[in-house]
Coordinates of C-alpha atoms and ligand atoms in Angstrom, one line a residue:
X2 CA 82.2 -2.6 -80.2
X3 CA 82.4 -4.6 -76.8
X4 CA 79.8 -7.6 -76.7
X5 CA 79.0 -8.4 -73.2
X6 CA 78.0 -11.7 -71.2
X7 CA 78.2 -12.7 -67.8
X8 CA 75.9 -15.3 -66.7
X9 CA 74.7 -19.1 -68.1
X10 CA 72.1 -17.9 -69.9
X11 CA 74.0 -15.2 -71.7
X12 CA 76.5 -17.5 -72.9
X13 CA 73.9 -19.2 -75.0
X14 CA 72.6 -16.6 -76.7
X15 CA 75.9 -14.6 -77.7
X16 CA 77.5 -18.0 -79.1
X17 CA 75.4 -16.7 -82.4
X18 CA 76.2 -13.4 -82.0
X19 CA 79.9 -13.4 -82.1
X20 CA 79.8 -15.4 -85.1
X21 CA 77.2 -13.0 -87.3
X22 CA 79.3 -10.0 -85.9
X23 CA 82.5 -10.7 -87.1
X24 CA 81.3 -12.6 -90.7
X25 CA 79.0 -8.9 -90.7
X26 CA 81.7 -6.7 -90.0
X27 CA 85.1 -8.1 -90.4
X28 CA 87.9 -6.9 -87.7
X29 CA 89.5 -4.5 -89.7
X30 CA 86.1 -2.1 -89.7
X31 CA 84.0 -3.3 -86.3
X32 CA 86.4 -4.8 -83.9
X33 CA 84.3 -7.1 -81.9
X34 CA 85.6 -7.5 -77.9
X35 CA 84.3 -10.1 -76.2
X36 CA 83.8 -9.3 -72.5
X37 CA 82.7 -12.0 -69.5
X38 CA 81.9 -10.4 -66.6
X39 CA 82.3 -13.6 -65.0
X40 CA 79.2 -13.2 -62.8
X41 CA 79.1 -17.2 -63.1
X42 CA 82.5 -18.8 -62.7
X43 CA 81.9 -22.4 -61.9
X44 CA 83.0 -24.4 -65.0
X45 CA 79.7 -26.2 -65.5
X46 CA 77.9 -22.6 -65.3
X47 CA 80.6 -20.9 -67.5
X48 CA 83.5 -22.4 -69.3
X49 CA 81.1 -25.5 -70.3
X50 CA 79.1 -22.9 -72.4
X51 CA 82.4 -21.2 -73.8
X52 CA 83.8 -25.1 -75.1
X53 CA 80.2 -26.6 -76.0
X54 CA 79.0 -23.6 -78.3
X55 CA 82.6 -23.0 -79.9
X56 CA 82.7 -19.4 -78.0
X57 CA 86.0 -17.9 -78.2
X58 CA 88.5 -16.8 -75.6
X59 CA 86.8 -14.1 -74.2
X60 CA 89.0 -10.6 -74.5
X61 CA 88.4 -9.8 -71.1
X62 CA 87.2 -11.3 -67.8
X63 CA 86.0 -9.0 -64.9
X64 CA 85.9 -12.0 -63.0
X65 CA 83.6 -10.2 -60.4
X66 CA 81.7 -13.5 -58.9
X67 CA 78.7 -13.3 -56.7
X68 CA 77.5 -11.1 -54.1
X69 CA 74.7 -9.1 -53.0
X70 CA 72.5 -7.3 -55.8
X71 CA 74.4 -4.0 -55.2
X72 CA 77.7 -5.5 -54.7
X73 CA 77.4 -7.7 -57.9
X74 CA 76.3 -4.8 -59.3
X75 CA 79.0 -1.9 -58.1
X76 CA 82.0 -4.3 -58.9
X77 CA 80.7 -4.8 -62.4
X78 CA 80.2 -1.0 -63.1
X79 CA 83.8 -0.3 -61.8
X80 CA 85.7 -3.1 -63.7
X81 CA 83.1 -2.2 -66.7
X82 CA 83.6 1.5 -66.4
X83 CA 87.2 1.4 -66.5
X84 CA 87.5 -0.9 -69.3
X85 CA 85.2 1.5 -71.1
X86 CA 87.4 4.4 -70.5
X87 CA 90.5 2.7 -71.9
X88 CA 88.9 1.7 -74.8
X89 CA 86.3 3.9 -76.2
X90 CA 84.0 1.6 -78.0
X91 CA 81.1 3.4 -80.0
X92 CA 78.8 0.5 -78.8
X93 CA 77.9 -2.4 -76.3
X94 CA 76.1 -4.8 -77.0
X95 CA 74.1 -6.3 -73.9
X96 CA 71.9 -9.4 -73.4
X97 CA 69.3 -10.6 -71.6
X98 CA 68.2 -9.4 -67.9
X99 CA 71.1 -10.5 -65.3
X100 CA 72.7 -8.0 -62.9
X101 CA 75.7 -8.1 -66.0
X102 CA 73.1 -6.5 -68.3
X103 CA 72.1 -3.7 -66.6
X104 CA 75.4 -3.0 -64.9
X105 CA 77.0 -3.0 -68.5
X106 CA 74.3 -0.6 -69.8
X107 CA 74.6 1.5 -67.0
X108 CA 78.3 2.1 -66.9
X109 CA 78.2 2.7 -70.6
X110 CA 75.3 5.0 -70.8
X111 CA 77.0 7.5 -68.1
X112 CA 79.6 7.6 -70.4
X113 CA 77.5 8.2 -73.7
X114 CA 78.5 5.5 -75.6
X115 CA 75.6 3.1 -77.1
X116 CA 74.2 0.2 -76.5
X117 CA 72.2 -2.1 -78.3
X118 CA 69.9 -5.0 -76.0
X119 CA 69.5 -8.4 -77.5
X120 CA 66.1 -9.6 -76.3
X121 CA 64.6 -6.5 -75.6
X122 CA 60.7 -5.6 -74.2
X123 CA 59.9 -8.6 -72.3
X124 CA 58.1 -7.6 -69.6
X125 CA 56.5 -9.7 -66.2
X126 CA 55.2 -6.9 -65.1
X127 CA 56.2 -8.1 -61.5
X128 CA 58.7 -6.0 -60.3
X129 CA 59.6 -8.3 -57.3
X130 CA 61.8 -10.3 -59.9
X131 CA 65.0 -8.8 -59.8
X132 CA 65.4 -9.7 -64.2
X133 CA 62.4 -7.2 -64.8
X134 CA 64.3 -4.1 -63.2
X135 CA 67.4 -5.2 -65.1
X136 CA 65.1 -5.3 -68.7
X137 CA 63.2 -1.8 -68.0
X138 CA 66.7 0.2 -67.1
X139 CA 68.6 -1.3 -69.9
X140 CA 65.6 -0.9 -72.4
X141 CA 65.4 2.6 -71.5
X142 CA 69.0 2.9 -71.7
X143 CA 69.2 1.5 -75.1
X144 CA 70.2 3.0 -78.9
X145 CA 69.0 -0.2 -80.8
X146 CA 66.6 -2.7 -78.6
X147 CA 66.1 -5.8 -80.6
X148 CA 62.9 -8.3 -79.7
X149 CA 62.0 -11.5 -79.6
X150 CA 58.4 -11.4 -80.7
X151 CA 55.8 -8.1 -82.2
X152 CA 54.4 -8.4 -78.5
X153 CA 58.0 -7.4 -76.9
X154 CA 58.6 -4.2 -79.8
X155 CA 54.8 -3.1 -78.5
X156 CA 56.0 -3.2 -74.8
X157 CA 58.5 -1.1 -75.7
X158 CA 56.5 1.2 -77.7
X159 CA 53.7 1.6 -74.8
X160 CA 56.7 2.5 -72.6
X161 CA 57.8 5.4 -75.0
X162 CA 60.7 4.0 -76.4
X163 CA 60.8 5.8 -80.4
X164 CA 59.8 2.6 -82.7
X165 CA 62.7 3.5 -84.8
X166 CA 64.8 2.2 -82.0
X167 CA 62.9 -1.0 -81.9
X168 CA 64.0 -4.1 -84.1
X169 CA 61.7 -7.4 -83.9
X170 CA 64.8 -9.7 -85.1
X171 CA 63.8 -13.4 -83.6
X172 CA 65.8 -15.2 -80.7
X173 CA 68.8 -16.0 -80.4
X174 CA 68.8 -18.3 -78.1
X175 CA 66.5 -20.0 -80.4
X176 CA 69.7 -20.2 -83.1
X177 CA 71.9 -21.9 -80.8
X178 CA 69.1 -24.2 -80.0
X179 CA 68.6 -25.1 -83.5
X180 CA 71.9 -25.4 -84.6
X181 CA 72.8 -27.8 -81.1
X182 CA 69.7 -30.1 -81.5
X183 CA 71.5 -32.4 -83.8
X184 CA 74.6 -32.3 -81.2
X185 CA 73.0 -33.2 -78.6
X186 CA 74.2 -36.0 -76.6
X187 CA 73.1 -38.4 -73.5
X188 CA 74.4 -37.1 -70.0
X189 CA 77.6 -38.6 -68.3
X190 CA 76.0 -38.0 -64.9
X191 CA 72.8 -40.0 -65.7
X192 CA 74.5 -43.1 -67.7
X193 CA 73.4 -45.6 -64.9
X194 CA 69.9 -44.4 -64.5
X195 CA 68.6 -45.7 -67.6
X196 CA 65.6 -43.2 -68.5
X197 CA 63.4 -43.8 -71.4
X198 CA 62.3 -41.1 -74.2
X199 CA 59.3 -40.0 -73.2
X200 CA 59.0 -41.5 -69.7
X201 CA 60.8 -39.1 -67.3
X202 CA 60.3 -35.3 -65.6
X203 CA 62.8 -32.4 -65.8
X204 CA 62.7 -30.3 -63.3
X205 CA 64.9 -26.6 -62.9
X206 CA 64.6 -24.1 -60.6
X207 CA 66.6 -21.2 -59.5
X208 CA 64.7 -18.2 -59.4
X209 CA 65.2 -16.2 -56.3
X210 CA 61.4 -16.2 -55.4
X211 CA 61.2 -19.9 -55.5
X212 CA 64.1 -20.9 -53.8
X213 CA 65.7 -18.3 -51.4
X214 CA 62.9 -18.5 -48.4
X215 CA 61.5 -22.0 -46.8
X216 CA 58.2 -20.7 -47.6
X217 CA 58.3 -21.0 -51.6
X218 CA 60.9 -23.8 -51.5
X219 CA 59.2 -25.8 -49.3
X220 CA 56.4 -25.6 -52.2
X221 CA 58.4 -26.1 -55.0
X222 CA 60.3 -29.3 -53.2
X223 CA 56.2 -30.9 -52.6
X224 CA 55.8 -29.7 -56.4
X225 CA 59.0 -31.6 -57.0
X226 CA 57.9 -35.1 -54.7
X227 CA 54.8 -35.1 -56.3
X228 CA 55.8 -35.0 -60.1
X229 CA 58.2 -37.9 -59.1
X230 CA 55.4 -39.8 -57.5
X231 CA 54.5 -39.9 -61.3
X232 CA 57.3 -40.9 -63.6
X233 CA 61.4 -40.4 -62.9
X234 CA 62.6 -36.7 -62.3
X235 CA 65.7 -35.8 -63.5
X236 CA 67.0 -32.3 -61.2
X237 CA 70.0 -30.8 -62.5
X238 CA 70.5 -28.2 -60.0
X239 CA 71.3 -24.7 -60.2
X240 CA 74.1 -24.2 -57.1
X241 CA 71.8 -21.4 -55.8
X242 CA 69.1 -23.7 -55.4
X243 CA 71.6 -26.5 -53.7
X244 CA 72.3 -23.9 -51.6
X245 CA 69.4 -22.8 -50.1
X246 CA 67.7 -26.1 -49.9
X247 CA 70.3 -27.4 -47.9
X248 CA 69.9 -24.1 -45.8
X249 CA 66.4 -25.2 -45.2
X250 CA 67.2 -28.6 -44.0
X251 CA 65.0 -29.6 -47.7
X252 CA 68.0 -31.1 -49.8
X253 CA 68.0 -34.1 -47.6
X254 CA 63.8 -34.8 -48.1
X255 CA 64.8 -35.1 -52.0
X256 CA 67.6 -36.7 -51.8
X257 CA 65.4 -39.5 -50.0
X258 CA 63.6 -40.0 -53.1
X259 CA 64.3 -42.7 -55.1
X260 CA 62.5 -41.5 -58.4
X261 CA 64.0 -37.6 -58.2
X262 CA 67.7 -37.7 -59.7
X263 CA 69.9 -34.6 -58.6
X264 CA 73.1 -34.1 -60.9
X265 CA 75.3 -31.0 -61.4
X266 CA 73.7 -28.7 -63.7
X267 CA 74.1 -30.3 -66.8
X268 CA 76.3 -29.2 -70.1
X269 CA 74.4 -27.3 -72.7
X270 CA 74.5 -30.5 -75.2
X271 CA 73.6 -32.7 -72.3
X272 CA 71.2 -30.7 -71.2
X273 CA 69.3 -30.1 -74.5
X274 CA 69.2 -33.7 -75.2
X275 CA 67.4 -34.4 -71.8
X276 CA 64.8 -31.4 -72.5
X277 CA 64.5 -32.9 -76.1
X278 CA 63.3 -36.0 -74.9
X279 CA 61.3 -35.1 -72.0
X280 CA 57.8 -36.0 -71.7
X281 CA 57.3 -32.9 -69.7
X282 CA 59.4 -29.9 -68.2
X283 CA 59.1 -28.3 -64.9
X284 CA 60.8 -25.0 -64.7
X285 CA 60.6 -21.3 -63.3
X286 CA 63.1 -20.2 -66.2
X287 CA 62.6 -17.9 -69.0
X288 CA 64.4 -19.3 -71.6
X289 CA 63.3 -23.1 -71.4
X290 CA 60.0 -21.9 -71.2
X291 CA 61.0 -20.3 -75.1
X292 CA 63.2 -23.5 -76.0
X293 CA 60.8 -26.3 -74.9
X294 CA 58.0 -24.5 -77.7
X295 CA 60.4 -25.0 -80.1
X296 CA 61.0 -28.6 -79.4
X297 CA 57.3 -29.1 -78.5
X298 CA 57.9 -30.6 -75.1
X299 CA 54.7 -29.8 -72.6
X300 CA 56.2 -27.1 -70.1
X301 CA 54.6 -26.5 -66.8
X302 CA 56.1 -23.1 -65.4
X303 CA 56.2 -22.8 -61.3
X304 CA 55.9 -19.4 -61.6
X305 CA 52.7 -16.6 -61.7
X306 CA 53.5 -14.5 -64.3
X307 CA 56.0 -15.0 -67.2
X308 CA 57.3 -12.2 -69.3
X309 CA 57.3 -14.4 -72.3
X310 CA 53.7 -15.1 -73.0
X311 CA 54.2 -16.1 -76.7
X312 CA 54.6 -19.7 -75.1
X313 CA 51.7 -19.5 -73.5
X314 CA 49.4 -18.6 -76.6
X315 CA 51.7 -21.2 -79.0
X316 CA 50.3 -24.0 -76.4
X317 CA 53.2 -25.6 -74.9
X318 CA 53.6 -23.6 -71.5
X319 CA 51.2 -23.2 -68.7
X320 CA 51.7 -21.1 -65.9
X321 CA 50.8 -23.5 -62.7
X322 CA 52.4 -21.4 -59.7
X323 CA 54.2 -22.9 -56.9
X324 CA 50.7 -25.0 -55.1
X325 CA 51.9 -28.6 -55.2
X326 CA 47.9 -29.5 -55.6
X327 CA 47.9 -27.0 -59.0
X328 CA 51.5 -28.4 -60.1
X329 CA 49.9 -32.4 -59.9
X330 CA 46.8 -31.3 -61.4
X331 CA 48.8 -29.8 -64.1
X332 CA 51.2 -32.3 -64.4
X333 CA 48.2 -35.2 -64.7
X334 CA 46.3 -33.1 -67.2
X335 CA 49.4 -33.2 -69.4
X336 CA 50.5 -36.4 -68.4
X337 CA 46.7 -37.7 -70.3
X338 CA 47.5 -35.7 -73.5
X339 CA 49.4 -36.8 -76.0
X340 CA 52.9 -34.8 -77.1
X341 CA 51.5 -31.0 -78.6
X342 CA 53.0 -30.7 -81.9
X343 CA 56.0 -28.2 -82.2
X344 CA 55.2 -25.1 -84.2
X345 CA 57.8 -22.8 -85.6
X346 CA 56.7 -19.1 -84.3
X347 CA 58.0 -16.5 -86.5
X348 CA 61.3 -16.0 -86.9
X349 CA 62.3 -18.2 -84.3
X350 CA 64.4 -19.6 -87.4
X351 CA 68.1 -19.6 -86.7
X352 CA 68.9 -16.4 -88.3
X353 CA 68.1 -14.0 -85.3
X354 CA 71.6 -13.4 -84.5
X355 CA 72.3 -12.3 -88.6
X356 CA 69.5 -10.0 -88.4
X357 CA 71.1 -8.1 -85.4
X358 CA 74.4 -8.4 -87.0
X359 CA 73.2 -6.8 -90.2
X360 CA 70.9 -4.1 -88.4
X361 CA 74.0 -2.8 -86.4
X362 CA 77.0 -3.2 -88.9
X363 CA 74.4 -0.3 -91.4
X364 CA 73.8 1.6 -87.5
X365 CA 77.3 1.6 -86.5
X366 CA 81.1 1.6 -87.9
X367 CA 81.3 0.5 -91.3
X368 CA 83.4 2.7 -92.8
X369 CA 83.1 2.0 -97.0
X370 CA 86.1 1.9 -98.7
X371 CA 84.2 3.0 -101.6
X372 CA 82.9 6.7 -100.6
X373 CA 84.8 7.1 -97.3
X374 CA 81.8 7.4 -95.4
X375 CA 80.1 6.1 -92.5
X376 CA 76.7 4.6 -92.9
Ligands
UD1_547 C1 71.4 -15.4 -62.5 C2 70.4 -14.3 -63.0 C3 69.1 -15.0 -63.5 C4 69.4 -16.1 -64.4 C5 70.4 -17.1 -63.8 C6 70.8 -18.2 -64.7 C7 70.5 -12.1 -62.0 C8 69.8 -11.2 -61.1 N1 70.0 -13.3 -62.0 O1 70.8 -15.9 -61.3 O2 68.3 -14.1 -64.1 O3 68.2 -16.8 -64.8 O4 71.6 -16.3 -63.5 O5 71.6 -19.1 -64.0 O6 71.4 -11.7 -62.7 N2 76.8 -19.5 -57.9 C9 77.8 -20.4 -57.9 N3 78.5 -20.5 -59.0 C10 78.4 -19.8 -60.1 C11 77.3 -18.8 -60.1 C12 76.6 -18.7 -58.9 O7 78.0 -21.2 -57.0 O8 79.1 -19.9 -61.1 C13 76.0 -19.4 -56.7 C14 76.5 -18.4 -55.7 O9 76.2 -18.8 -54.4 C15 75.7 -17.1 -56.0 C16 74.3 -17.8 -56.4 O10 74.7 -19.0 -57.0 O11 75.6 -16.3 -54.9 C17 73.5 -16.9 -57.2 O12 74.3 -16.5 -58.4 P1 73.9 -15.1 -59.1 O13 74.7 -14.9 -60.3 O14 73.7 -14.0 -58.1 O15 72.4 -15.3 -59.6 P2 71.7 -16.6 -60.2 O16 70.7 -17.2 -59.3 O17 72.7 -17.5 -60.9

């Protein structure tokens, strides 16, 4: 079986899933492949990941970089589709919703073989985010879709996906999470800052509906001055958003601010000890929305829909949109509260990753010595 990743978030949450593949199924009856597409390539977006979470060499890089949607796309389904010719695996295993995940299932499902989605059935319902294509082709396209949360299988069911297909396993990026926590450690970049537990902002932002026009990232760089009016803002930042804001003459404006630290997007470890110890988190991504519940940090999400609403009901997340009045009034409102208590949601428990192991070594390729047979 090939297991796929491309992008940061990816890398995160196969760490777990190499592991629980090949202690499931050892080489000798499921050889696991690990491909990178290399859709990131920068070392603090990629090979960070691999050396922090103890990912092996993968066994193949595509190295296909960035471009366009299409172009990012194409080059992955050549490189992908060859590789799947030469070798014939009976499954992929995709996860997630970057252009990697969908260009993976696609190239495989033209070819009949399987695939199997890791963090199936979330669903914005906002079809202008380029993620929410990627999640409905590749759940449609999928033998085995496993979910995060009951609400995610039912998505799937109300779009006609069989429920036999459909596996409610827990997150993995959760396990990674939960085995990191204890490793986490202070950031080189922000040793001479001197922030307090407790008494500073993080802020990320990347998503292409935030930052790409001067519109939205005008907003979200008010959002940004206004939250550091308030208490220190730490901004790792994503080199799409650098990007941009420099393209819209906006990097400078927060650069200018004295409270608002910019660093290079942090190391997992790093990173996970300044989310730890936030007092509150800014963000228009998906998966700190899911890891800041866990570590019961307030989270304000920039953003006007979210496709994993399980944050929402467990209390820690609020969707606030890109207004920098709603984002103040937000953050001011949280700011008066004291911490919400962290409350485990189910089986968000570090053993997601085993589950999905377990599930697709009895689906697929273990051949018993014993009778001779698949099962
Ligand atoms: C991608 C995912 C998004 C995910 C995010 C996490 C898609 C459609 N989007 O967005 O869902 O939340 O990853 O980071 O797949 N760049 C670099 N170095 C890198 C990678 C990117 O400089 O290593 C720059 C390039 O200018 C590139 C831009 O960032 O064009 C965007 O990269 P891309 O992979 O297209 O999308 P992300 O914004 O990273």
């Amino acid at each position: 079986m090939f297991l796929v990743a491309g992008a940061r978030p990816n890398f995160v949450k196969i760490a777990p899933l190499v592991e629980a593949f090949e202690r499931a199924a050892p080489r000798d009856r499921l050889e696991v492949r690990l491909v990178n597409t290399g859709q990131h390539y920068d070392p603090l977006m990629a090979g960070s990941f691999f050396e922090e979470l103890g990912i092996r060499e993968p066994d193949v890089d595509l190295g296909v970089g960035s471009g366009t949607h299409a172009e990012q796309t194409a080059r992955i389904l050549v490189a992908f589709e060859r590789l799947l010719v030469e070798e014939r695996p009976r499954l992929v295993v995709v996860v997630g919703d970057v252009n990697s995940t969908l260009a993976c299932a696609l190239a495989a499902a033209k070819l009949g073989i399987d695939i199997a989605h890791v963090e199936a059935g979330l669903r914005s319902r906002d079809r202008s985010m380029p993620e929410e294509i990627n999640r409905i082709v590749t759940d449609a396209l999928s033998s085995l879709c496993f979910t995060t949360c009951v609400e995610a299988s039912e998505n799937l069911a109300h779009e006609g996906i069989a429920t036999d297909r459909i596996f409610f396993v827990g997150n993995v990026m959760i396990d990674t999470l939960l085995r990191s926590r204890d490793r986490a450690r202070p950031p080189a970049s922000l040793a001479t800052v001197g922030l307090r537990p407790r008494e500073y902002a993080l802020i990320t932002l990347h998503r292409a509906g935030n930052v790409d026009r001067p519109v939205e990232a005008g907003r979200v760089v008010a959002a940004a001055e206004r939250a550091a009016a308030r208490l220190p803002l730490v901004f790792p930042m994503h080199p799409r958003t650098r990007q941009m804001l420099e393209r819209h003459g906006l990097l400078a404006r927060l650069l200018a601010v004295a409270s608002a630290h910019l660093v290079e997007p942090l190391p997992y470890l790093e990173f996970l000890y300044v989310m730890d110890r936030a007092r509150v988190v800014l963000t228009d991504s998906g998966g700190i929305q899911e890891e800041t519940s866990v570590l019961g940090v307030p989270c304000l999400t920039l953003r006007q829909n979210t496709e994993r609403p399980i944050t929402i009901e467990q209390g820690t997340n609020r969707l606030v949109g890109l207004e920098p009045d709603n984002v103040a009034a937000a953050l001011d409102e949280v700011l008066a509260a004291p911490m919400p208590r962290a409350r485990p949601l189910p089986l968000w428990d570090g053993r997601a990753a085993e589950r999905i192991a377990d599930i697709t070594v009895r689906h697929y390729g273990v051949h018993t010595a014993e009778t001779g047979m698949s099962r």
